[in-house]
mmCIF file of C-alpha atoms in Angstrom:
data_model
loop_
_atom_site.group_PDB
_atom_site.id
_atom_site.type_symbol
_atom_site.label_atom_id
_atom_site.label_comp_id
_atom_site.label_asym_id
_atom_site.label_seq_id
_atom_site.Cartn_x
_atom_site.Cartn_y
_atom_site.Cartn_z
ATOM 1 C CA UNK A 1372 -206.547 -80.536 3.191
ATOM 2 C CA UNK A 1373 -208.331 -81.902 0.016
ATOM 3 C CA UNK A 1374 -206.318 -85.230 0.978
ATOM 4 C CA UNK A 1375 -207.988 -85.262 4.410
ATOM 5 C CA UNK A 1376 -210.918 -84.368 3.107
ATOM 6 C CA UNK A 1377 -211.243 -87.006 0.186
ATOM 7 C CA UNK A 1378 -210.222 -89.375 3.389
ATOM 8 C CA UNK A 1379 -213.102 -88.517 5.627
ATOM 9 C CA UNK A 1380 -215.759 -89.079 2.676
ATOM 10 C CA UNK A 1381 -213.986 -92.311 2.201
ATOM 11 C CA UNK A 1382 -214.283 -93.169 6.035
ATOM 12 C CA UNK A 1383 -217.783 -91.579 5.451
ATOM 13 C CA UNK A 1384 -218.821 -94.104 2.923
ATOM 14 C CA UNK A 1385 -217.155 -96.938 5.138
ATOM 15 C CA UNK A 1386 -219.350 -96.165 8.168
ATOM 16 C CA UNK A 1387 -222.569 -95.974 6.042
ATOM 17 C CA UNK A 1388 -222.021 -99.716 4.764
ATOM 18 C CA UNK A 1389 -220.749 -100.956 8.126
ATOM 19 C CA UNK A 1390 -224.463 -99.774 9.327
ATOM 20 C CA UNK A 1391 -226.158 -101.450 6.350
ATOM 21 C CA UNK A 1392 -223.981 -104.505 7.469
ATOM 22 C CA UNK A 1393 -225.884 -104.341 10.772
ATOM 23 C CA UNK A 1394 -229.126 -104.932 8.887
ATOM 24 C CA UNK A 1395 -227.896 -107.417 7.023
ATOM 25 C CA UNK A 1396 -226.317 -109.662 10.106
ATOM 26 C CA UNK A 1397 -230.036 -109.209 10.787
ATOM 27 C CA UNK A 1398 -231.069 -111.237 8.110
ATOM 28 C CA UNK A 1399 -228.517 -113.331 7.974
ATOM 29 C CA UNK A 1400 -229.812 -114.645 11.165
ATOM 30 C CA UNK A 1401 -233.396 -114.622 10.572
ATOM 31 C CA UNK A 1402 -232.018 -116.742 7.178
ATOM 32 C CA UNK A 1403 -230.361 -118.716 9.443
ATOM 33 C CA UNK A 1404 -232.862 -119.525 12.041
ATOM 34 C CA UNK A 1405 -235.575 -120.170 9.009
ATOM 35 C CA UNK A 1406 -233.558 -122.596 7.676
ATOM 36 C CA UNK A 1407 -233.643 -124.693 10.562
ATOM 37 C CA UNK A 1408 -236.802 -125.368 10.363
ATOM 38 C CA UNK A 1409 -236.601 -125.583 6.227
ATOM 39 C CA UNK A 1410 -238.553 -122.766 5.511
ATOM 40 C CA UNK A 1411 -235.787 -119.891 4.819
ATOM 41 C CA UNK A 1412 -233.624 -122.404 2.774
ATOM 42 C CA UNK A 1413 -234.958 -120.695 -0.444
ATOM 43 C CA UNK A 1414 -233.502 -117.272 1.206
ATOM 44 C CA UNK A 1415 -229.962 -118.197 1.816
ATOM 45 C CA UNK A 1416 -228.693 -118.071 -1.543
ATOM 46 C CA UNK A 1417 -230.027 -114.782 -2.008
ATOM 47 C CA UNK A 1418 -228.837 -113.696 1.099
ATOM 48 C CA UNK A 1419 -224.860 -114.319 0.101
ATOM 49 C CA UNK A 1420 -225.868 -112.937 -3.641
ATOM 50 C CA UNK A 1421 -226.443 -109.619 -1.525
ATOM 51 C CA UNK A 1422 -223.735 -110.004 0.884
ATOM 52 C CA UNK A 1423 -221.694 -110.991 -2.574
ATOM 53 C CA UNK A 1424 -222.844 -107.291 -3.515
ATOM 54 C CA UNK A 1425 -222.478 -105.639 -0.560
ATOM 55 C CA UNK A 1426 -218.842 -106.647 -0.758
ATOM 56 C CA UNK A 1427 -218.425 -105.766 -4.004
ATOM 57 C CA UNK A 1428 -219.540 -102.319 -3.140
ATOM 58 C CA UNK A 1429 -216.722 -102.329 -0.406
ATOM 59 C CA UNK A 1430 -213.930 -103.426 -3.071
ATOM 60 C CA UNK A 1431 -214.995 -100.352 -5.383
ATOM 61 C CA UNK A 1432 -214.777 -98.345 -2.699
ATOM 62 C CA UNK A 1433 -211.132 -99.496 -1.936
ATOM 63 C CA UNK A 1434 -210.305 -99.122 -5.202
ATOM 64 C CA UNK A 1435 -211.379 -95.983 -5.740
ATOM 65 C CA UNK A 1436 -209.509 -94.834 -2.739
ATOM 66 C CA UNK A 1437 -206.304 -96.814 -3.188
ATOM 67 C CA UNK A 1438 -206.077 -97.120 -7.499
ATOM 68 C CA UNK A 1439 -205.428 -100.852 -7.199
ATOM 69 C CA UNK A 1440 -209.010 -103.189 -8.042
ATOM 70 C CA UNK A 1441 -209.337 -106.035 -5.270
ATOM 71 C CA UNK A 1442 -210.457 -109.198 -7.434
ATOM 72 C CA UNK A 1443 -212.892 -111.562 -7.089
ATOM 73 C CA UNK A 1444 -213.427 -115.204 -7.559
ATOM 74 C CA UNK A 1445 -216.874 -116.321 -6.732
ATOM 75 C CA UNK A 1446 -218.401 -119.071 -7.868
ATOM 76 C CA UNK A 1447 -221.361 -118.769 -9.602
ATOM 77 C CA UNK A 1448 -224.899 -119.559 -8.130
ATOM 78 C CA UNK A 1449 -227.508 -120.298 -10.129
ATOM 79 C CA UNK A 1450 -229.273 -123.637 -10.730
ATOM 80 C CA UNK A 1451 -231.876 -125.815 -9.071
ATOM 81 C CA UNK A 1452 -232.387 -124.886 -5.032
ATOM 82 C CA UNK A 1453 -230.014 -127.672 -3.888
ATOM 83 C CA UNK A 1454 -227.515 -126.534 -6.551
ATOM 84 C CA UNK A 1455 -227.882 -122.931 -5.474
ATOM 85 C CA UNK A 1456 -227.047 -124.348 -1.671
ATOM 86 C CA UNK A 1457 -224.578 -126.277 -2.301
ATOM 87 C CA UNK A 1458 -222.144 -123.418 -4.332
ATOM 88 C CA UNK A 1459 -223.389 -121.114 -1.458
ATOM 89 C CA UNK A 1460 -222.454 -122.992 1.571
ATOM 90 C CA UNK A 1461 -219.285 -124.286 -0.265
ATOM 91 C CA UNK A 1462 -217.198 -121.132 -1.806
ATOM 92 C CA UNK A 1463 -214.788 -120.348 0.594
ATOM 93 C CA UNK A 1464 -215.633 -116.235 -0.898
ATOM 94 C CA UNK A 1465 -218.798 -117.070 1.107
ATOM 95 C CA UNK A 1466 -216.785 -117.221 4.385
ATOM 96 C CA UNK A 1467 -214.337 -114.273 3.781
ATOM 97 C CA UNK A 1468 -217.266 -112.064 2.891
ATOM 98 C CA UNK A 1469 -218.562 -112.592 6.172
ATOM 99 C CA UNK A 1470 -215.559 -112.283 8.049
ATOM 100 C CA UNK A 1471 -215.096 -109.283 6.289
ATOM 101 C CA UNK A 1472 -218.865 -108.216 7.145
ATOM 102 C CA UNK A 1473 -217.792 -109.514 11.122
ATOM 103 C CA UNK A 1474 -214.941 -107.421 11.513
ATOM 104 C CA UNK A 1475 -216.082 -104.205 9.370
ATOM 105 C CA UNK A 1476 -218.922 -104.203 12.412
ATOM 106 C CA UNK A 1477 -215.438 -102.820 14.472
ATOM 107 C CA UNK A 1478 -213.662 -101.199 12.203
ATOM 108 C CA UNK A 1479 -215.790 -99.944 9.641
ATOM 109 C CA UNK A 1480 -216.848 -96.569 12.052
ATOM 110 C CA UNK A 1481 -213.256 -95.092 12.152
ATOM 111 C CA UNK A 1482 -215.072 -91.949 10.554
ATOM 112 C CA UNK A 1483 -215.786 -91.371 14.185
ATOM 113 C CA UNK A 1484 -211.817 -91.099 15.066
ATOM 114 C CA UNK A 1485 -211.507 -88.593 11.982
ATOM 115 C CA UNK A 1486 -214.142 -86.257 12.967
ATOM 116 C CA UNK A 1487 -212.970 -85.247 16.118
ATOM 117 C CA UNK A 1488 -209.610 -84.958 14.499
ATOM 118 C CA UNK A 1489 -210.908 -81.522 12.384
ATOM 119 C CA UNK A 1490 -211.321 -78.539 14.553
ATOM 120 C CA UNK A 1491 -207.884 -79.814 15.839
ATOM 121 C CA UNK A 1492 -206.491 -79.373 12.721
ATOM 122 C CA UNK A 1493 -208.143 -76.412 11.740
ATOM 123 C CA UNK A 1494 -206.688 -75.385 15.135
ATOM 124 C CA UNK A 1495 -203.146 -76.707 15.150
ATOM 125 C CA UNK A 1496 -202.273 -77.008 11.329
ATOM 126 C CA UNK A 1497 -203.692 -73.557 10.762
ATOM 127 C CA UNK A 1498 -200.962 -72.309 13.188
ATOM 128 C CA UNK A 1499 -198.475 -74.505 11.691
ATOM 129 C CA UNK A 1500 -199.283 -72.684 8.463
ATOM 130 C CA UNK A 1501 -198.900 -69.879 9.270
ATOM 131 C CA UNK A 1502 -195.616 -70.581 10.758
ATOM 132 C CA UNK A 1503 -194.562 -72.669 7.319
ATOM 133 C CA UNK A 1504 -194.472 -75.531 9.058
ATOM 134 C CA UNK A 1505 -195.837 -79.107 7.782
ATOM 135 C CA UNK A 1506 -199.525 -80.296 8.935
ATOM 136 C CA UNK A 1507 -199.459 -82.324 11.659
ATOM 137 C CA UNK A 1508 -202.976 -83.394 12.392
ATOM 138 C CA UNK A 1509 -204.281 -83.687 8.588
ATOM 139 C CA UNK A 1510 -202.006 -86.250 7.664
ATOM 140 C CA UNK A 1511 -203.328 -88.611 10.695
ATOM 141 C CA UNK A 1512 -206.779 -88.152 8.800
ATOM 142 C CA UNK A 1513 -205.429 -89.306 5.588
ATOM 143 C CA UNK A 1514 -203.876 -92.096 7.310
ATOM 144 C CA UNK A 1515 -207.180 -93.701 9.222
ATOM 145 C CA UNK A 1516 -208.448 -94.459 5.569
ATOM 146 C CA UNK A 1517 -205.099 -95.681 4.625
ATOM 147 C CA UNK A 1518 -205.128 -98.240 7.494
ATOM 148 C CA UNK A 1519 -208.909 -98.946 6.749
ATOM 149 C CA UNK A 1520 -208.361 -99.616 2.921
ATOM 150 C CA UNK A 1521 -205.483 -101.615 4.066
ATOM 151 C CA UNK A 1522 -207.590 -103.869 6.254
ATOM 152 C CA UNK A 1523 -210.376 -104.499 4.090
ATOM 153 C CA UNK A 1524 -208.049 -105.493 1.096
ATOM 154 C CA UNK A 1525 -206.662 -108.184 3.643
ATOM 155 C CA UNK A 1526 -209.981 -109.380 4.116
ATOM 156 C CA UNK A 1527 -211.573 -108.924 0.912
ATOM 157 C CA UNK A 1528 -209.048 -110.830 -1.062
ATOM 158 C CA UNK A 1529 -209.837 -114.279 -2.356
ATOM 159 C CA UNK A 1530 -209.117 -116.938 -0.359
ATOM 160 C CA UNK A 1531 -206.073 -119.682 -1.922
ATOM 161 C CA UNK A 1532 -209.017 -122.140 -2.260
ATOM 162 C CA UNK A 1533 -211.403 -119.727 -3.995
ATOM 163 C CA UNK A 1534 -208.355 -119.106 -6.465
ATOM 164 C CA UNK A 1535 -207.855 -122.264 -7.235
ATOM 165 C CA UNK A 1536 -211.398 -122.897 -8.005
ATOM 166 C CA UNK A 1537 -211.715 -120.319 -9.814
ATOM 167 C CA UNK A 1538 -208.617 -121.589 -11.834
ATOM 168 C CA UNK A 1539 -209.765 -124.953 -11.952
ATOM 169 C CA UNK A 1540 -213.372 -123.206 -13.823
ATOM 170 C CA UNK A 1541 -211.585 -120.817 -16.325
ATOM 171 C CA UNK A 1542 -208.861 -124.402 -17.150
ATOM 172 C CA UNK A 1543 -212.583 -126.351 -17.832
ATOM 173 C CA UNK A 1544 -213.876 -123.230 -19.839
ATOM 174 C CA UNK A 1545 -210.812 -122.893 -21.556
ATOM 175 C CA UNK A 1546 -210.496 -126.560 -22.737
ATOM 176 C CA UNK A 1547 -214.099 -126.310 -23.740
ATOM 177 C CA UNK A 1548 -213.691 -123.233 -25.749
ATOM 178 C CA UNK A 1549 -209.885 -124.869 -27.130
ATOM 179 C CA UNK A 1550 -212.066 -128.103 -28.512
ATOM 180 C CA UNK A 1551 -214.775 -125.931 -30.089
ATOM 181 C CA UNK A 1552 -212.114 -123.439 -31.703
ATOM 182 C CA UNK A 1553 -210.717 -126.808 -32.830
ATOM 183 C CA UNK A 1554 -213.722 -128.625 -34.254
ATOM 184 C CA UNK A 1555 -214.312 -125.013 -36.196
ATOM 185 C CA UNK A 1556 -211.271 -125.138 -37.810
ATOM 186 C CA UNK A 1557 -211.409 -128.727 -39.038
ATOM 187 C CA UNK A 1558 -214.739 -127.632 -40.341
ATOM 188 C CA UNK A 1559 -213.082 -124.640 -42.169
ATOM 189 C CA UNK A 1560 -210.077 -127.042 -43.427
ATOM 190 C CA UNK A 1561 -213.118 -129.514 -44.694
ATOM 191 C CA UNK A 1562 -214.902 -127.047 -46.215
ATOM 192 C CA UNK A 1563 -212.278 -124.869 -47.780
ATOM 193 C CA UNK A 1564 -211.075 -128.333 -49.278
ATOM 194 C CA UNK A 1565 -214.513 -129.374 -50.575
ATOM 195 C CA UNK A 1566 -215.178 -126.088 -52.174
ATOM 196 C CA UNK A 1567 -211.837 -125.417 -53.705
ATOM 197 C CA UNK A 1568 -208.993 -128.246 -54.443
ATOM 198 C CA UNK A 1569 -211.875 -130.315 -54.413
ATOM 199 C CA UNK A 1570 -213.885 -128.612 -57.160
ATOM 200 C CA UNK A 1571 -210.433 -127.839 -59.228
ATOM 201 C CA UNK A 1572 -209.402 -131.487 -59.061
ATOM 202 C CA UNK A 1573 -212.865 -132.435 -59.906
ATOM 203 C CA UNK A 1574 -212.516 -130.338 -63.384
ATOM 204 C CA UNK A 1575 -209.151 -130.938 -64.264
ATOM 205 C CA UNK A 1576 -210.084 -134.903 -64.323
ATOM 206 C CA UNK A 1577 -212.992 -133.693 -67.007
ATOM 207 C CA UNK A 1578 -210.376 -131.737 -68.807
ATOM 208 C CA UNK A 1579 -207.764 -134.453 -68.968
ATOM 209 C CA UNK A 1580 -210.827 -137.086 -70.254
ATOM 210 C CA UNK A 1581 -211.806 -134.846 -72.762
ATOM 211 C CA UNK A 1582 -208.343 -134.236 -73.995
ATOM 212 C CA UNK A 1583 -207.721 -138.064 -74.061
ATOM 213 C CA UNK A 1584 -211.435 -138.475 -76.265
ATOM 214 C CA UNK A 1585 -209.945 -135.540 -78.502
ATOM 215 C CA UNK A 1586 -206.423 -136.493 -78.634
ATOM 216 C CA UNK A 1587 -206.560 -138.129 -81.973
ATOM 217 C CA UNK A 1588 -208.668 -136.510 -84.189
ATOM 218 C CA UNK A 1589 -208.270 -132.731 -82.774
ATOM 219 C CA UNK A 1590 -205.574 -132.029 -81.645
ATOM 220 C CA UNK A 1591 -206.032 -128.262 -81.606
ATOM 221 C CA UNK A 1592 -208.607 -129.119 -79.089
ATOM 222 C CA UNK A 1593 -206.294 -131.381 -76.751
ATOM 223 C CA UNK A 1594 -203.917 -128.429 -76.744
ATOM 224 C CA UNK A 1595 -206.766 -125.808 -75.271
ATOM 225 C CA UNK A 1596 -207.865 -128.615 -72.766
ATOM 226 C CA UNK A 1597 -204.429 -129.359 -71.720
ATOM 227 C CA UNK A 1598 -203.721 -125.504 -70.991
ATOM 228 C CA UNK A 1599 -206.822 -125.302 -68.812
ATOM 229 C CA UNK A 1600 -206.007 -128.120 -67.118
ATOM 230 C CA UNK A 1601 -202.450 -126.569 -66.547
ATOM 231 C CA UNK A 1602 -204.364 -123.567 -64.978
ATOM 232 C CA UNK A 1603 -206.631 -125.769 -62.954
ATOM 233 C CA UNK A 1604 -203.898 -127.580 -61.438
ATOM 234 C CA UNK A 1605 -202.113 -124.082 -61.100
ATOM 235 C CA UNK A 1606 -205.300 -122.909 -59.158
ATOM 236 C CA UNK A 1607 -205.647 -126.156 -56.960
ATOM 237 C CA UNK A 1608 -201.881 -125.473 -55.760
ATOM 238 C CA UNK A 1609 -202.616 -121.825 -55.180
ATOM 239 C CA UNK A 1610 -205.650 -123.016 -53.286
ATOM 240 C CA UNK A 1611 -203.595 -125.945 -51.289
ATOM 241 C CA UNK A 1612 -201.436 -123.120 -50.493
ATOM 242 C CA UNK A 1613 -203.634 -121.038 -48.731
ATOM 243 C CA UNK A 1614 -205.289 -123.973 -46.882
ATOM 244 C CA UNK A 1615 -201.887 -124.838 -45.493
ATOM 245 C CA UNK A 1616 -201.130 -121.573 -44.513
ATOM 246 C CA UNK A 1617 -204.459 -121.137 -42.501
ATOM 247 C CA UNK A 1618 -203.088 -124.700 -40.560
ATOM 248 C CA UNK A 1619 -199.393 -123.353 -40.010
ATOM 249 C CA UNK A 1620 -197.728 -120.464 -42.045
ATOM 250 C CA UNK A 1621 -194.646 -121.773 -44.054
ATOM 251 C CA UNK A 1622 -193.424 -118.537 -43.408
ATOM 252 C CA UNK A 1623 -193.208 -118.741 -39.522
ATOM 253 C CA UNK A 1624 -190.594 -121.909 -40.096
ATOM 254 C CA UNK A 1625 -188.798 -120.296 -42.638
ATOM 255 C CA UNK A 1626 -188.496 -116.627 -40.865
ATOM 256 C CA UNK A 1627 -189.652 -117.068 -37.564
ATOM 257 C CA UNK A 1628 -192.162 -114.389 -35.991
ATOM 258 C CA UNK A 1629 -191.168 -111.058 -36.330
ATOM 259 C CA UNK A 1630 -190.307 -112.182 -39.791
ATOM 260 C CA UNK A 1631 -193.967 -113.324 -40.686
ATOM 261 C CA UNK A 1632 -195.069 -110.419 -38.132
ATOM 262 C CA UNK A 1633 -193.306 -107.521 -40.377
ATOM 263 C CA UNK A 1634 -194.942 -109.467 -44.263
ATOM 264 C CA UNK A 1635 -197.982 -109.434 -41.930
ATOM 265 C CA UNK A 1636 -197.872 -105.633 -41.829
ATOM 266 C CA UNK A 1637 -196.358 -105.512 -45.388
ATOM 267 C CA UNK A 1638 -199.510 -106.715 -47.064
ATOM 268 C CA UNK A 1639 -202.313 -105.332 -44.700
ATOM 269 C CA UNK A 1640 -202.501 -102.044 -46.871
ATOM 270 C CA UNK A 1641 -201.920 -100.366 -43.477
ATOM 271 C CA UNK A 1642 -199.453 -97.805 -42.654
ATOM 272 C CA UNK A 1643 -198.034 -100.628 -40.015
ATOM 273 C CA UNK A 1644 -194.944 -99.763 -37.526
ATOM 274 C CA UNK A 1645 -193.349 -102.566 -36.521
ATOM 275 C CA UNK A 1646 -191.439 -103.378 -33.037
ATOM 276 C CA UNK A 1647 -189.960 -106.648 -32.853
ATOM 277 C CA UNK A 1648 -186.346 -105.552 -31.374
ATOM 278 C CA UNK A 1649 -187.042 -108.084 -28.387
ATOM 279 C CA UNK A 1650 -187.137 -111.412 -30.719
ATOM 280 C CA UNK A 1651 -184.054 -110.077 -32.645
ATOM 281 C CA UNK A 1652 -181.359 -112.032 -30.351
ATOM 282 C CA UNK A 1653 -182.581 -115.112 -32.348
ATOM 283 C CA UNK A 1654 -184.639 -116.740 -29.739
ATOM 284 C CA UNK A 1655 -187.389 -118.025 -30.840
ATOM 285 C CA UNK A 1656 -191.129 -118.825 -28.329
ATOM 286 C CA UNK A 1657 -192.513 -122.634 -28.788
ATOM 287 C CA UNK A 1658 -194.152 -122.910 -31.922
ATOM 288 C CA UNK A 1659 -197.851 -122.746 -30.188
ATOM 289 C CA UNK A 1660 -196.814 -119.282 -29.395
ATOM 290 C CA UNK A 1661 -195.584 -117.767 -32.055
ATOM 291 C CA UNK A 1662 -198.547 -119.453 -34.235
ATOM 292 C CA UNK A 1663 -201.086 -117.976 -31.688
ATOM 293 C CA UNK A 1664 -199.252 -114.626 -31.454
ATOM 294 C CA UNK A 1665 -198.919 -114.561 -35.762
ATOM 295 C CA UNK A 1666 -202.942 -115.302 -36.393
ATOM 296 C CA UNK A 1667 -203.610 -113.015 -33.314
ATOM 297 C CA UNK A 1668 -201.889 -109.632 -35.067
ATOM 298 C CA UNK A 1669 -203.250 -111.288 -38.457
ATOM 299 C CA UNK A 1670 -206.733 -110.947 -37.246
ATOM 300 C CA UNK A 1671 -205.867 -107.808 -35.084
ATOM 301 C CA UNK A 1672 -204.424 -105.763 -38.730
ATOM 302 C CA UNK A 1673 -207.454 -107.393 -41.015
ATOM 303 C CA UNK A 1674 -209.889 -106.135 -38.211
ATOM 304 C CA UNK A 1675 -208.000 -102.524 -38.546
ATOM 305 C CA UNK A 1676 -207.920 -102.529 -42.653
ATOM 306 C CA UNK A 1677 -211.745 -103.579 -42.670
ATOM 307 C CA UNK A 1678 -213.888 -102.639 -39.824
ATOM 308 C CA UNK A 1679 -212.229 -99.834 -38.309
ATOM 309 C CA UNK A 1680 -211.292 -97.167 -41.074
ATOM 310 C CA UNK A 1681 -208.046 -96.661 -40.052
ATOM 311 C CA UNK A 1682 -204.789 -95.669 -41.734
ATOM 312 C CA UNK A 1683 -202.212 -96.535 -38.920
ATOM 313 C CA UNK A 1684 -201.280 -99.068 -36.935
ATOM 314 C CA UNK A 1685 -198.562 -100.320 -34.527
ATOM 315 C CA UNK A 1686 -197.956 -103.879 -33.981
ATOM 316 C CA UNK A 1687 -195.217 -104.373 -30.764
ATOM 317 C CA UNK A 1688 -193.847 -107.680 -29.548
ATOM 318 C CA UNK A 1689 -192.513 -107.369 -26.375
ATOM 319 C CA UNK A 1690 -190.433 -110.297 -24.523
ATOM 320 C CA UNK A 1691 -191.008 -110.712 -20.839
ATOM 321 C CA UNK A 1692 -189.898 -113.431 -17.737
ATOM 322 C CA UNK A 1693 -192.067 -115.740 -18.575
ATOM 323 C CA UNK A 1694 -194.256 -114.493 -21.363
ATOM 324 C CA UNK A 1695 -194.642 -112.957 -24.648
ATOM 325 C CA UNK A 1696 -196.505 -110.213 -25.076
ATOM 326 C CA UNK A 1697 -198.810 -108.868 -28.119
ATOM 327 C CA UNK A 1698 -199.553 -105.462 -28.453
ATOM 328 C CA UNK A 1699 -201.526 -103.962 -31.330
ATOM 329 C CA UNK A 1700 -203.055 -100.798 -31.825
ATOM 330 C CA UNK A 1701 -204.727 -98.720 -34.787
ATOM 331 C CA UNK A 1702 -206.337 -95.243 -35.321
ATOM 332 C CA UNK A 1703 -209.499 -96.106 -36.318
ATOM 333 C CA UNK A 1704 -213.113 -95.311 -35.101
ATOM 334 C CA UNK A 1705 -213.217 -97.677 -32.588
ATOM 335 C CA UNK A 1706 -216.248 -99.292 -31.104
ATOM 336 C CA UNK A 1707 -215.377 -102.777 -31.539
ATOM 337 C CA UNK A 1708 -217.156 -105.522 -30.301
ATOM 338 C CA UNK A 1709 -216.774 -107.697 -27.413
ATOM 339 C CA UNK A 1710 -214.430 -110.009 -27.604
ATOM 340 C CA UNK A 1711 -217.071 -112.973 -26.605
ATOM 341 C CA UNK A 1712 -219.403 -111.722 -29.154
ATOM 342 C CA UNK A 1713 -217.454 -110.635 -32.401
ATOM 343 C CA UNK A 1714 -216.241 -113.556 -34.672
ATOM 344 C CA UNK A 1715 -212.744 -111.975 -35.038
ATOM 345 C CA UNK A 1716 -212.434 -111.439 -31.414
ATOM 346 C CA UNK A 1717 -213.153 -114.742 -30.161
ATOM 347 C CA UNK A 1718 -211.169 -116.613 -32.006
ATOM 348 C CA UNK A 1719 -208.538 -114.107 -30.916
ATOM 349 C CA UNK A 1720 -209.576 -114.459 -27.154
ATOM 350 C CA UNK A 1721 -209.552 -118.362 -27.545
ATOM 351 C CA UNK A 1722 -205.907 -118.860 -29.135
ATOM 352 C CA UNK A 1723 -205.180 -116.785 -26.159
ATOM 353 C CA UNK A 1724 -207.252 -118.927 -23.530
ATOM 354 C CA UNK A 1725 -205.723 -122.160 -25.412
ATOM 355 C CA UNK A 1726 -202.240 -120.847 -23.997
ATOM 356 C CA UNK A 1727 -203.630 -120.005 -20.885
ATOM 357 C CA UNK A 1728 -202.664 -116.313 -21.699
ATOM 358 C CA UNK A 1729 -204.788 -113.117 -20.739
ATOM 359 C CA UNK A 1730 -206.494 -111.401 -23.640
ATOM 360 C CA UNK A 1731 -207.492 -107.735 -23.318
ATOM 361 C CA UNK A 1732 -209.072 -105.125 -25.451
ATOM 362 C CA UNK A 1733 -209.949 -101.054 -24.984
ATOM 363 C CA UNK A 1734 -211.740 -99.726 -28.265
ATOM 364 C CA UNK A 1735 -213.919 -96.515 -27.117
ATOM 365 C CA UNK A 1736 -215.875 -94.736 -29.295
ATOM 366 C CA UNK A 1737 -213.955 -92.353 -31.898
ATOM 367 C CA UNK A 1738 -210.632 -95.056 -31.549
ATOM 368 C CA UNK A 1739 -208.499 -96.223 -30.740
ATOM 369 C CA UNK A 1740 -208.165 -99.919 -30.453
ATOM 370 C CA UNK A 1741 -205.812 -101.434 -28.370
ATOM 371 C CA UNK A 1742 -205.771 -105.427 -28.226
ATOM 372 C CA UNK A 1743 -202.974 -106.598 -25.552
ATOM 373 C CA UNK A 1744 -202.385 -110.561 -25.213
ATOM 374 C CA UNK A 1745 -200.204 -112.088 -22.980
ATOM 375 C CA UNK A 1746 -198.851 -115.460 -24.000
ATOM 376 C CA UNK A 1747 -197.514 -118.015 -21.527
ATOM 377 C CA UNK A 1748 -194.084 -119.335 -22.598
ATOM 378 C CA UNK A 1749 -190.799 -120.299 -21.367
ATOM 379 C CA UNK A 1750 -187.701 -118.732 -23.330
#
């Protein structure tokens, strides 16, 4: 009965926005007809902003009904007035949202099939009951908003040419974000040089001309110069070293990922478990991969050590078709930021978007964090 009942609020909610839909045909047409003669052409976009919402009320509703999200792939209208016609009388989303709107005119009042359905099931599935038998008429309740979910996901979904535009706008954001991540870390590279094996080099060629002036007549002095130059060049290396491994870790060629994954967690000064049983057959993802996937749960851990205040973590690789997947998650107090705002986090999200892979992240308040990144690759 709760089932039937949850239905016929559903079926409820469905009939309410299939009458707000007649208003809005309403002024659709009066949009329509003003446009002819040029003076509703400013209204149109707005109009398919609010069909755009009225929609998106529809697919929450759906969702919330069904458990599965319908998803969306409009294309965003904003700009000049001809710019803000154009996108709205050219995204296919446009079209479907107003077939949708067309056809939930019919179907969209099937609370009016449910309701006479109740006092016969009150009736008959009372007596049933009674008799330990299965409802009969309840169930056909339950199944009106089944078949009305089921119609308006058909209808609601993006069309094949909305996906692809929407694909062909997250490739052109993604490239844009890949060159900027790129620029940065030729910047970082410059500067890390300039500041560091620079400056070292710099002092070890005063060292070495100061030993060469003092060679002769103090050589006590040559000796102390020649040791610091011996630690300056000892420094510059160390320094080389750590530029080099910010390019391409020496230790992914030498042990592959889970190897550099597990001296990852060794050094984070975490309590880190470590899952890597998928990569342990010996194959290996394309080097892009397991680079983004190594600075990925680098970033993730340092993230954990510094920001979060926690003392565990768990850091899981996990080999699928087509994909590897990244999966790290710590104890701490949560509340991280968004991953297009927070440094860490979007350089994170755009080694992911570089690969065309999906980065995700859930970090309520009071923890935990769990960052999930799906890499593209072919095994």
């Amino acid at each position: 009965m709760r089932k039937a009942a949850r239905a016929t609020v559903h079926l409820g909610l469905a009939a309410g926005l299939t009458f707000g839909s007649y208003l809005f045909i309403t002024m659709i047409l009066l949009a329509v007809a003003g446009a002819v003669v040029v003076v509703g052409l400013g209204v149109l976009p707005e109009t398919v902003l609010l069909m755009r919402r009225m929609a998106s009320a529809k697919r929450r509703q759906v969702a919330a009904w069904t458990g599965h999200e319908i998803p969306e792939a409009y294309l965003p209208i904003r700009g000049r007035l001809r710019e803000s016609l154009r996108v709205a009388t050219h995204d296919p989303c446009t079209y479907a949202d107003l077939r949708w709107m067309v056809a939930h005119y019919v179907y969209g009042w099937m609370v009016l099939l449910a309701l006479p359905l109740w006092p016969a099931a009150l009736l008959v599935d009372g007596v049933r009951h009674l008799l330990g038998r299965a409802p009969a008429v309840l169930p056909l309740i339950t199944r009106l908003a089944d078949t009305e979910a089921r119609w308006s996901t058909a209808l609601l979904k993006p069309p094949p040419k909305a996906r692809l535009a929407e694909r062909v706008q997250r490739l052109t954001t993604t490239r844009a974000d890949a060159i900027a991540a790129h620029g940065a870390e030729l910047r970082r590279i410059e500067r890390d040089l300039h500041d560091g094996t620079q400056a070292r080099l710099v002092a070890l060629s005063i060292r070495l001309g100061l030993a060469k002036r003092a060679y002769d007549r103090d050589p006590e002095t040559t000796r102390r110069l020649l040791d610091d130059a011996q630690d300056q060049v000892d420094q510059a290396l160390t320094e080389l070293r750590h530029v080099v491994r910010g390019i391409h870790p020496p230790i992914l060629t030498d042990r592959g990922l889970a190897g550099a994954v597990r001296a990852l967690a060794a050094s984070s000064g975490l309590d880190v478990t470590v899952d890597v049983a998928a990569l342990e057959d010996g194959t290996r993802p394309p080097a892009a991969v397991e680079s983004a996937a190594y600075f990925i749960v680098a970033e993730a851990l340092t993230n954990a050590a510094k920001h979060s205040d926690a003392d565990r973590a768990e850091v899981r690789l996990v080999k699928e078709a087509k994909a590897l997947r990244v999966v790290v998650r710590d104890d701490g107090r949560g509340g991280a930021e968004s991953p297009t705002t927070g440094s860490g986090l979007v350089g994170m999200r755009r080694r992911a978007a570089a690969l065309d892979g999906e980065f995700t992240m859930t970090s309520p308040e009071g923890g935990p964090t769990l960052i999930e990144v799906v890499l593209p690759c072919g095994w």
